Amino acid sequence: MELKGKIAAITGASGGIGEQLARLLVKEGATVVLLARREEELMRVRQEIGSACYVYKLDVSDEKMVADVFARISQEVGDVDILVNNAGFGIFKTFEEASLQEVKAMFSVNVFGLVACTKAVLPAMKKRSSGHIVNIASLAGKIATPKSSAYSATKHAVLAFSNSLRMELAISGIYVTAVNPGPIRTDFFNIADKSGTYVKSVERYMLRPEYVAACIVKAIKRNKREINLPRWMSVGPLMFALLPRVFEKLAGTALNKK
């Protein structure tokens, strides 16, 4: 895909992957729509990037707000060519410790928010027979780990949704990319891992958001169906699929360090 002149909407664009992705897409000549709940942070990002950015406050868990905001984007900026469903959060607790409210909140943002945003842009993409939807999932969606039962479940759902949608749109000219990163050095862990235990155990393996964003831009250009980051971590899901009992026995202790 040629990115110059395209309109790219990014949820969760107030920091981390979303912010870095916005910076790269603007350099590629795209017009970027920044979406997040923290409007003041969106304004900071726009000020730093320049005039090729539009800012809209959005809580993806609010279905009506999603519909209204994307309708405004279509009228005020234009139809979205690239949607990056990046908004999401996790809470690392055992299932027993996690409240039902926390579980519902993760599904509301990570799954139903992603679905609502996709629903909002898909009709116009189908009319034009072109578009690209990028869903930020996680390697946690391929390997469920201790203390992240609900979070892993949301990312399993994102992967299943992405795979099914990709097949439904196979001859439509619309592409769907699933991105499965490992741990990334962002504010995500301020909520997910308040104790700091998990961060300490995986700090040496943590990805930089700039690197992840660059990989996503390449995937959009090449219409890739899925990317796993870092690549060596994709060995884990393969081992889990082939030898689940052995994997759980060998890796269980390490994966429990959250």
PDB file of C-alpha atoms in Angstrom:
ATOM      1  CA  MET A   1       0.000   0.000   0.000  1.00  0.00           C
ATOM      2  CA  GLU A   2       1.150   3.500  -0.863  1.00  0.00           C
ATOM      3  CA  LEU A   3       0.747   5.543   2.323  1.00  0.00           C
ATOM      4  CA  LYS A   4       1.038   9.040   0.861  1.00  0.00           C
ATOM      5  CA  GLY A   5      -2.322  10.784   0.922  1.00  0.00           C
ATOM      6  CA  LYS A   6      -4.004   8.074   2.977  1.00  0.00           C
ATOM      7  CA  ILE A   7      -6.073   8.827   6.070  1.00  0.00           C
ATOM      8  CA  ALA A   8      -4.979   6.716   9.034  1.00  0.00           C
ATOM      9  CA  ALA A   9      -6.986   6.578  12.276  1.00  0.00           C
ATOM     10  CA  ILE A  10      -5.140   5.313  15.356  1.00  0.00           C
ATOM     11  CA  THR A  11      -6.828   4.512  18.654  1.00  0.00           C
ATOM     12  CA  GLY A  12      -4.754   4.715  21.816  1.00  0.00           C
ATOM     13  CA  ALA A  13      -2.620   7.363  20.114  1.00  0.00           C
ATOM     14  CA  SER A  14      -1.749   9.371  23.229  1.00  0.00           C
ATOM     15  CA  GLY A  15       1.481   7.449  23.823  1.00  0.00           C
ATOM     16  CA  GLY A  16       3.437   4.257  23.241  1.00  0.00           C
ATOM     17  CA  ILE A  17       2.924   2.398  19.964  1.00  0.00           C
ATOM     18  CA  GLY A  18       0.102   4.683  18.852  1.00  0.00           C
ATOM     19  CA  GLU A  19       2.160   7.847  19.198  1.00  0.00           C
ATOM     20  CA  GLN A  20       5.211   6.380  17.459  1.00  0.00           C
ATOM     21  CA  LEU A  21       3.080   4.977  14.672  1.00  0.00           C
ATOM     22  CA  ALA A  22       1.517   8.393  14.111  1.00  0.00           C
ATOM     23  CA  ARG A  23       4.971   9.960  13.765  1.00  0.00           C
ATOM     24  CA  LEU A  24       6.053   7.402  11.159  1.00  0.00           C
ATOM     25  CA  LEU A  25       2.840   7.556   9.128  1.00  0.00           C
ATOM     26  CA  VAL A  26       3.057  11.350   8.888  1.00  0.00           C
ATOM     27  CA  LYS A  27       6.629  10.975   7.582  1.00  0.00           C
ATOM     28  CA  GLU A  28       5.239   8.613   4.951  1.00  0.00           C
ATOM     29  CA  GLY A  29       2.830  11.322   3.795  1.00  0.00           C
ATOM     30  CA  ALA A  30      -0.323  10.084   5.478  1.00  0.00           C
ATOM     31  CA  THR A  31      -2.892  12.235   7.271  1.00  0.00           C
ATOM     32  CA  VAL A  32      -3.240  10.902  10.798  1.00  0.00           C
ATOM     33  CA  VAL A  33      -6.286  10.970  13.060  1.00  0.00           C
ATOM     34  CA  LEU A  34      -5.277  10.676  16.717  1.00  0.00           C
ATOM     35  CA  LEU A  35      -7.839   9.018  18.989  1.00  0.00           C
ATOM     36  CA  ALA A  36      -7.692   8.448  22.755  1.00  0.00           C
ATOM     37  CA  ARG A  37      -9.361   9.392  26.025  1.00  0.00           C
ATOM     38  CA  ARG A  38      -6.521  11.704  27.158  1.00  0.00           C
ATOM     39  CA  GLU A  39      -7.161  14.719  24.958  1.00  0.00           C
ATOM     40  CA  GLU A  40      -4.344  16.785  26.488  1.00  0.00           C
ATOM     41  CA  GLU A  41      -1.834  14.095  25.500  1.00  0.00           C
ATOM     42  CA  LEU A  42      -3.281  13.942  21.994  1.00  0.00           C
ATOM     43  CA  MET A  43      -2.793  17.693  21.677  1.00  0.00           C
ATOM     44  CA  ARG A  44       0.832  17.272  22.759  1.00  0.00           C
ATOM     45  CA  VAL A  45       1.411  14.625  20.109  1.00  0.00           C
ATOM     46  CA  ARG A  46      -0.215  16.779  17.417  1.00  0.00           C
ATOM     47  CA  GLN A  47       1.852  19.801  18.402  1.00  0.00           C
ATOM     48  CA  GLU A  48       5.071  17.771  18.192  1.00  0.00           C
ATOM     49  CA  ILE A  49       4.193  16.090  14.885  1.00  0.00           C
ATOM     50  CA  GLY A  50       2.683  18.993  12.962  1.00  0.00           C
ATOM     51  CA  SER A  51      -0.306  19.970  10.876  1.00  0.00           C
ATOM     52  CA  ALA A  52      -0.958  16.561   9.286  1.00  0.00           C
ATOM     53  CA  CYS A  53      -2.780  15.413  12.451  1.00  0.00           C
ATOM     54  CA  TYR A  54      -6.346  15.652  13.658  1.00  0.00           C
ATOM     55  CA  VAL A  55      -7.377  15.059  17.261  1.00  0.00           C
ATOM     56  CA  TYR A  56     -10.608  13.480  18.497  1.00  0.00           C
ATOM     57  CA  LYS A  57     -11.275  12.445  22.063  1.00  0.00           C
ATOM     58  CA  LEU A  58     -12.592   8.890  22.102  1.00  0.00           C
ATOM     59  CA  ASP A  59     -13.417   6.222  24.644  1.00  0.00           C
ATOM     60  CA  VAL A  60     -13.633   3.073  22.515  1.00  0.00           C
ATOM     61  CA  SER A  61     -15.726   1.324  25.171  1.00  0.00           C
ATOM     62  CA  ASP A  62     -18.538   3.837  24.528  1.00  0.00           C
ATOM     63  CA  GLU A  63     -20.361   2.428  21.493  1.00  0.00           C
ATOM     64  CA  LYS A  64     -22.359   5.588  20.735  1.00  0.00           C
ATOM     65  CA  MET A  65     -19.281   7.780  21.070  1.00  0.00           C
ATOM     66  CA  VAL A  66     -17.416   5.543  18.610  1.00  0.00           C
ATOM     67  CA  ALA A  67     -20.181   5.880  16.024  1.00  0.00           C
ATOM     68  CA  ASP A  68     -20.462   9.661  16.507  1.00  0.00           C
ATOM     69  CA  VAL A  69     -16.707  10.331  16.394  1.00  0.00           C
ATOM     70  CA  PHE A  70     -16.089   8.275  13.274  1.00  0.00           C
ATOM     71  CA  ALA A  71     -19.048   9.966  11.560  1.00  0.00           C
ATOM     72  CA  ARG A  72     -17.415  13.327  12.353  1.00  0.00           C
ATOM     73  CA  ILE A  73     -14.065  12.093  11.025  1.00  0.00           C
ATOM     74  CA  SER A  74     -15.699  11.078   7.760  1.00  0.00           C
ATOM     75  CA  GLN A  75     -17.296  14.524   7.384  1.00  0.00           C
ATOM     76  CA  GLU A  76     -14.405  16.676   8.616  1.00  0.00           C
ATOM     77  CA  VAL A  77     -11.329  14.739   7.450  1.00  0.00           C
ATOM     78  CA  GLY A  78     -12.491  12.064   5.013  1.00  0.00           C
ATOM     79  CA  ASP A  79     -13.080   8.344   4.920  1.00  0.00           C
ATOM     80  CA  VAL A  80     -10.526   6.297   6.845  1.00  0.00           C
ATOM     81  CA  ASP A  81      -8.143   4.279   4.656  1.00  0.00           C
ATOM     82  CA  ILE A  82      -6.175   2.681   7.493  1.00  0.00           C
ATOM     83  CA  LEU A  83      -7.564   1.856  10.927  1.00  0.00           C
ATOM     84  CA  VAL A  84      -5.150   0.845  13.682  1.00  0.00           C
ATOM     85  CA  ASN A  85      -7.016  -0.641  16.640  1.00  0.00           C
ATOM     86  CA  ASN A  86      -4.343  -0.014  19.238  1.00  0.00           C
ATOM     87  CA  ALA A  87      -6.336   0.976  22.339  1.00  0.00           C
ATOM     88  CA  GLY A  88      -6.147  -1.636  25.055  1.00  0.00           C
ATOM     89  CA  PHE A  89      -5.042  -2.432  28.592  1.00  0.00           C
ATOM     90  CA  GLY A  90      -4.349  -5.374  30.855  1.00  0.00           C
ATOM     91  CA  ILE A  91      -4.458  -6.200  34.542  1.00  0.00           C
ATOM     92  CA  PHE A  92      -2.147  -8.954  35.740  1.00  0.00           C
ATOM     93  CA  LYS A  93      -3.965 -10.742  38.534  1.00  0.00           C
ATOM     94  CA  THR A  94      -5.011 -14.308  39.126  1.00  0.00           C
ATOM     95  CA  PHE A  95      -8.566 -14.997  38.008  1.00  0.00           C
ATOM     96  CA  GLU A  96      -9.625 -15.316  41.639  1.00  0.00           C
ATOM     97  CA  GLU A  97      -8.127 -11.915  42.513  1.00  0.00           C
ATOM     98  CA  ALA A  98      -9.493 -10.058  39.492  1.00  0.00           C
ATOM     99  CA  SER A  99     -12.915  -8.512  39.967  1.00  0.00           C
ATOM    100  CA  LEU A 100     -15.695  -9.124  37.469  1.00  0.00           C
ATOM    101  CA  GLN A 101     -15.704  -5.374  36.812  1.00  0.00           C
ATOM    102  CA  GLU A 102     -12.012  -5.494  35.798  1.00  0.00           C
ATOM    103  CA  VAL A 103     -12.647  -8.445  33.491  1.00  0.00           C
ATOM    104  CA  LYS A 104     -15.596  -6.697  31.838  1.00  0.00           C
ATOM    105  CA  ALA A 105     -13.564  -3.501  31.427  1.00  0.00           C
ATOM    106  CA  MET A 106     -10.798  -5.355  29.572  1.00  0.00           C
ATOM    107  CA  PHE A 107     -13.305  -6.963  27.212  1.00  0.00           C
ATOM    108  CA  SER A 108     -15.093  -3.624  26.694  1.00  0.00           C
ATOM    109  CA  VAL A 109     -11.897  -1.911  25.518  1.00  0.00           C
ATOM    110  CA  ASN A 110      -9.755  -4.696  24.056  1.00  0.00           C
ATOM    111  CA  VAL A 111     -12.506  -6.542  22.192  1.00  0.00           C
ATOM    112  CA  PHE A 112     -15.788  -4.654  21.870  1.00  0.00           C
ATOM    113  CA  GLY A 113     -14.048  -1.303  21.396  1.00  0.00           C
ATOM    114  CA  LEU A 114     -11.953  -2.782  18.596  1.00  0.00           C
ATOM    115  CA  VAL A 115     -15.053  -4.332  17.005  1.00  0.00           C
ATOM    116  CA  ALA A 116     -17.010  -1.060  17.235  1.00  0.00           C
ATOM    117  CA  CYS A 117     -14.234   0.952  15.557  1.00  0.00           C
ATOM    118  CA  THR A 118     -13.944  -1.646  12.795  1.00  0.00           C
ATOM    119  CA  LYS A 119     -17.701  -1.588  12.300  1.00  0.00           C
ATOM    120  CA  ALA A 120     -17.577   2.196  11.939  1.00  0.00           C
ATOM    121  CA  VAL A 121     -15.055   2.265   9.054  1.00  0.00           C
ATOM    122  CA  LEU A 122     -15.860  -0.956   7.190  1.00  0.00           C
ATOM    123  CA  PRO A 123     -18.866   0.180   5.091  1.00  0.00           C
ATOM    124  CA  ALA A 124     -16.918   3.039   3.459  1.00  0.00           C
ATOM    125  CA  MET A 125     -13.917   0.758   2.865  1.00  0.00           C
ATOM    126  CA  LYS A 126     -16.160  -1.785   1.132  1.00  0.00           C
ATOM    127  CA  LYS A 127     -17.676   0.929  -1.078  1.00  0.00           C
ATOM    128  CA  ARG A 128     -14.167   1.939  -2.212  1.00  0.00           C
ATOM    129  CA  SER A 129     -12.949  -1.694  -2.358  1.00  0.00           C
ATOM    130  CA  SER A 130      -9.838  -0.666  -0.453  1.00  0.00           C
ATOM    131  CA  GLY A 131      -8.595  -0.264   3.087  1.00  0.00           C
ATOM    132  CA  HIS A 132      -6.439  -1.769   5.777  1.00  0.00           C
ATOM    133  CA  ILE A 133      -7.384  -2.740   9.330  1.00  0.00           C
ATOM    134  CA  VAL A 134      -4.569  -3.345  11.817  1.00  0.00           C
ATOM    135  CA  ASN A 135      -5.494  -5.029  15.083  1.00  0.00           C
ATOM    136  CA  ILE A 136      -2.959  -4.940  17.895  1.00  0.00           C
ATOM    137  CA  ALA A 137      -3.309  -8.309  19.583  1.00  0.00           C
ATOM    138  CA  SER A 138      -0.529  -9.924  21.633  1.00  0.00           C
ATOM    139  CA  LEU A 139       1.548 -13.058  21.970  1.00  0.00           C
ATOM    140  CA  ALA A 140      -0.632 -13.499  25.066  1.00  0.00           C
ATOM    141  CA  GLY A 141      -3.400 -14.286  22.590  1.00  0.00           C
ATOM    142  CA  LYS A 142      -1.445 -17.331  21.452  1.00  0.00           C
ATOM    143  CA  ILE A 143      -0.079 -18.451  24.824  1.00  0.00           C
ATOM    144  CA  ALA A 144      -2.306 -17.947  27.844  1.00  0.00           C
ATOM    145  CA  THR A 145      -0.158 -17.350  30.914  1.00  0.00           C
ATOM    146  CA  PRO A 146      -0.789 -17.289  34.662  1.00  0.00           C
ATOM    147  CA  LYS A 147      -2.166 -14.066  36.151  1.00  0.00           C
ATOM    148  CA  SER A 148      -3.498 -12.905  32.789  1.00  0.00           C
ATOM    149  CA  SER A 149      -6.460 -15.206  32.161  1.00  0.00           C
ATOM    150  CA  ALA A 150      -8.860 -12.389  31.250  1.00  0.00           C
ATOM    151  CA  TYR A 151      -6.290 -10.358  29.329  1.00  0.00           C
ATOM    152  CA  SER A 152      -5.169 -13.413  27.339  1.00  0.00           C
ATOM    153  CA  ALA A 153      -8.820 -14.213  26.629  1.00  0.00           C
ATOM    154  CA  THR A 154      -9.356 -10.732  25.149  1.00  0.00           C
ATOM    155  CA  LYS A 155      -6.345 -11.135  22.879  1.00  0.00           C
ATOM    156  CA  HIS A 156      -7.455 -14.636  21.834  1.00  0.00           C
ATOM    157  CA  ALA A 157     -10.719 -12.971  20.817  1.00  0.00           C
ATOM    158  CA  VAL A 158      -8.893 -10.255  18.841  1.00  0.00           C
ATOM    159  CA  LEU A 159      -6.934 -12.887  16.911  1.00  0.00           C
ATOM    160  CA  ALA A 160     -10.037 -14.963  16.169  1.00  0.00           C
ATOM    161  CA  PHE A 161     -11.911 -11.856  15.034  1.00  0.00           C
ATOM    162  CA  SER A 162      -8.994 -10.765  12.831  1.00  0.00           C
ATOM    163  CA  ASN A 163      -8.637 -14.175  11.187  1.00  0.00           C
ATOM    164  CA  SER A 164     -12.341 -14.503  10.472  1.00  0.00           C
ATOM    165  CA  LEU A 165     -12.668 -10.930   9.188  1.00  0.00           C
ATOM    166  CA  ARG A 166      -9.658 -11.423   6.921  1.00  0.00           C
ATOM    167  CA  MET A 167     -11.343 -14.393   5.239  1.00  0.00           C
ATOM    168  CA  GLU A 168     -14.651 -12.550   4.917  1.00  0.00           C
ATOM    169  CA  LEU A 169     -12.862  -9.667   3.162  1.00  0.00           C
ATOM    170  CA  ALA A 170     -10.553 -11.847   1.042  1.00  0.00           C
ATOM    171  CA  ILE A 171     -11.786 -10.539  -2.320  1.00  0.00           C
ATOM    172  CA  SER A 172     -12.866  -7.070  -1.185  1.00  0.00           C
ATOM    173  CA  GLY A 173      -9.547  -5.252  -1.515  1.00  0.00           C
ATOM    174  CA  ILE A 174      -9.463  -4.709   2.261  1.00  0.00           C
ATOM    175  CA  TYR A 175      -6.564  -6.165   4.235  1.00  0.00           C
ATOM    176  CA  VAL A 176      -6.457  -7.234   7.873  1.00  0.00           C
ATOM    177  CA  THR A 177      -3.211  -7.456   9.834  1.00  0.00           C
ATOM    178  CA  ALA A 178      -2.870  -8.889  13.327  1.00  0.00           C
ATOM    179  CA  VAL A 179       0.108  -7.692  15.366  1.00  0.00           C
ATOM    180  CA  ASN A 180       1.310  -9.930  18.197  1.00  0.00           C
ATOM    181  CA  PRO A 181       3.998  -8.200  20.248  1.00  0.00           C
ATOM    182  CA  GLY A 182       5.670  -9.425  23.391  1.00  0.00           C
ATOM    183  CA  PRO A 183       6.230  -7.004  26.299  1.00  0.00           C
ATOM    184  CA  ILE A 184       6.783  -3.393  25.201  1.00  0.00           C
ATOM    185  CA  ARG A 185       8.372  -0.553  27.138  1.00  0.00           C
ATOM    186  CA  THR A 186       5.249   1.629  27.499  1.00  0.00           C
ATOM    187  CA  ASP A 187       2.813   2.895  30.149  1.00  0.00           C
ATOM    188  CA  PHE A 188       0.862  -0.368  29.732  1.00  0.00           C
ATOM    189  CA  PHE A 189       2.617  -1.846  32.770  1.00  0.00           C
ATOM    190  CA  ASN A 190       1.712   1.097  35.001  1.00  0.00           C
ATOM    191  CA  ILE A 191      -1.733  -0.519  35.199  1.00  0.00           C
ATOM    192  CA  ALA A 192      -0.976  -4.147  34.339  1.00  0.00           C
ATOM    193  CA  ASP A 193       1.928  -4.657  36.743  1.00  0.00           C
ATOM    194  CA  LYS A 194       1.706  -2.210  39.639  1.00  0.00           C
ATOM    195  CA  SER A 195       4.066  -4.315  41.744  1.00  0.00           C
ATOM    196  CA  GLY A 196       6.781  -4.140  39.078  1.00  0.00           C
ATOM    197  CA  THR A 197       7.568  -7.865  39.473  1.00  0.00           C
ATOM    198  CA  TYR A 198       6.773  -8.815  35.889  1.00  0.00           C
ATOM    199  CA  VAL A 199       8.665  -5.859  34.410  1.00  0.00           C
ATOM    200  CA  LYS A 200      11.778  -6.815  36.356  1.00  0.00           C
ATOM    201  CA  SER A 201      11.626 -10.410  35.097  1.00  0.00           C
ATOM    202  CA  VAL A 202      11.242  -9.469  31.401  1.00  0.00           C
ATOM    203  CA  GLU A 203      13.013  -6.097  31.262  1.00  0.00           C
ATOM    204  CA  ARG A 204      15.865  -7.385  29.108  1.00  0.00           C
ATOM    205  CA  TYR A 205      13.377  -8.661  26.506  1.00  0.00           C
ATOM    206  CA  MET A 206      11.134  -5.597  26.340  1.00  0.00           C
ATOM    207  CA  LEU A 207      10.614  -4.046  22.918  1.00  0.00           C
ATOM    208  CA  ARG A 208      10.881  -0.350  22.155  1.00  0.00           C
ATOM    209  CA  PRO A 209       7.627   1.177  20.829  1.00  0.00           C
ATOM    210  CA  GLU A 210       9.560   2.844  17.983  1.00  0.00           C
ATOM    211  CA  TYR A 211      10.656  -0.591  16.740  1.00  0.00           C
ATOM    212  CA  VAL A 212       7.146  -2.043  16.954  1.00  0.00           C
ATOM    213  CA  ALA A 213       5.705   0.966  15.096  1.00  0.00           C
ATOM    214  CA  ALA A 214       8.287   0.603  12.301  1.00  0.00           C
ATOM    215  CA  CYS A 215       7.370  -3.085  11.910  1.00  0.00           C
ATOM    216  CA  ILE A 216       3.682  -2.185  11.684  1.00  0.00           C
ATOM    217  CA  VAL A 217       4.332   0.377   8.929  1.00  0.00           C
ATOM    218  CA  LYS A 218       6.228  -2.261   6.948  1.00  0.00           C
ATOM    219  CA  ALA A 219       3.367  -4.721   7.450  1.00  0.00           C
ATOM    220  CA  ILE A 220       0.840  -2.185   6.143  1.00  0.00           C
ATOM    221  CA  LYS A 221       2.947  -1.500   3.065  1.00  0.00           C
ATOM    222  CA  ARG A 222       3.302  -5.210   2.343  1.00  0.00           C
ATOM    223  CA  ASN A 223      -0.276  -6.175   3.260  1.00  0.00           C
ATOM    224  CA  LYS A 224       0.993  -8.798   5.699  1.00  0.00           C
ATOM    225  CA  ARG A 225      -1.605 -10.947   7.447  1.00  0.00           C
ATOM    226  CA  GLU A 226       0.229 -11.227  10.771  1.00  0.00           C
ATOM    227  CA  ILE A 227       3.452 -10.259  12.494  1.00  0.00           C
ATOM    228  CA  ASN A 228       4.954 -11.630  15.719  1.00  0.00           C
ATOM    229  CA  LEU A 229       7.426  -9.485  17.669  1.00  0.00           C
ATOM    230  CA  PRO A 230      10.135 -10.242  18.487  1.00  0.00           C
ATOM    231  CA  ARG A 231      10.414 -13.045  15.949  1.00  0.00           C
ATOM    232  CA  TRP A 232      12.192 -15.441  18.297  1.00  0.00           C
ATOM    233  CA  MET A 233       9.254 -15.322  20.689  1.00  0.00           C
ATOM    234  CA  SER A 234       7.033 -16.894  18.013  1.00  0.00           C
ATOM    235  CA  VAL A 235       8.797 -20.166  18.830  1.00  0.00           C
ATOM    236  CA  GLY A 236       6.827 -20.259  22.082  1.00  0.00           C
ATOM    237  CA  PRO A 237       3.356 -20.505  20.467  1.00  0.00           C
ATOM    238  CA  LEU A 238       4.667 -23.193  18.113  1.00  0.00           C
ATOM    239  CA  MET A 239       6.016 -25.254  21.017  1.00  0.00           C
ATOM    240  CA  PHE A 240       2.780 -24.706  22.931  1.00  0.00           C
ATOM    241  CA  ALA A 241       0.712 -25.925  19.957  1.00  0.00           C
ATOM    242  CA  LEU A 242       2.849 -29.051  19.451  1.00  0.00           C
ATOM    243  CA  LEU A 243       3.661 -29.941  23.084  1.00  0.00           C
ATOM    244  CA  PRO A 244       1.267 -28.060  25.368  1.00  0.00           C
ATOM    245  CA  ARG A 245       1.780 -30.219  28.451  1.00  0.00           C
ATOM    246  CA  VAL A 246       5.568 -30.115  28.192  1.00  0.00           C
ATOM    247  CA  PHE A 247       5.525 -26.346  27.568  1.00  0.00           C
ATOM    248  CA  GLU A 248       3.324 -25.695  30.593  1.00  0.00           C
ATOM    249  CA  LYS A 249       5.538 -27.838  32.811  1.00  0.00           C
ATOM    250  CA  LEU A 250       8.804 -26.235  31.682  1.00  0.00           C
ATOM    251  CA  ALA A 251       7.649 -22.634  31.334  1.00  0.00           C
ATOM    252  CA  GLY A 252       4.982 -22.483  34.028  1.00  0.00           C
ATOM    253  CA  THR A 253       7.285 -21.249  36.781  1.00  0.00           C
ATOM    254  CA  ALA A 254       8.845 -18.521  34.644  1.00  0.00           C
ATOM    255  CA  LEU A 255       5.482 -17.355  33.254  1.00  0.00           C
ATOM    256  CA  ASN A 256       4.095 -17.087  36.767  1.00  0.00           C
ATOM    257  CA  LYS A 257       6.499 -14.261  37.630  1.00  0.00           C
ATOM    258  CA  LYS A 258       4.039 -11.406  37.333  1.00  0.00           C
TER     259      LYS A 258
END
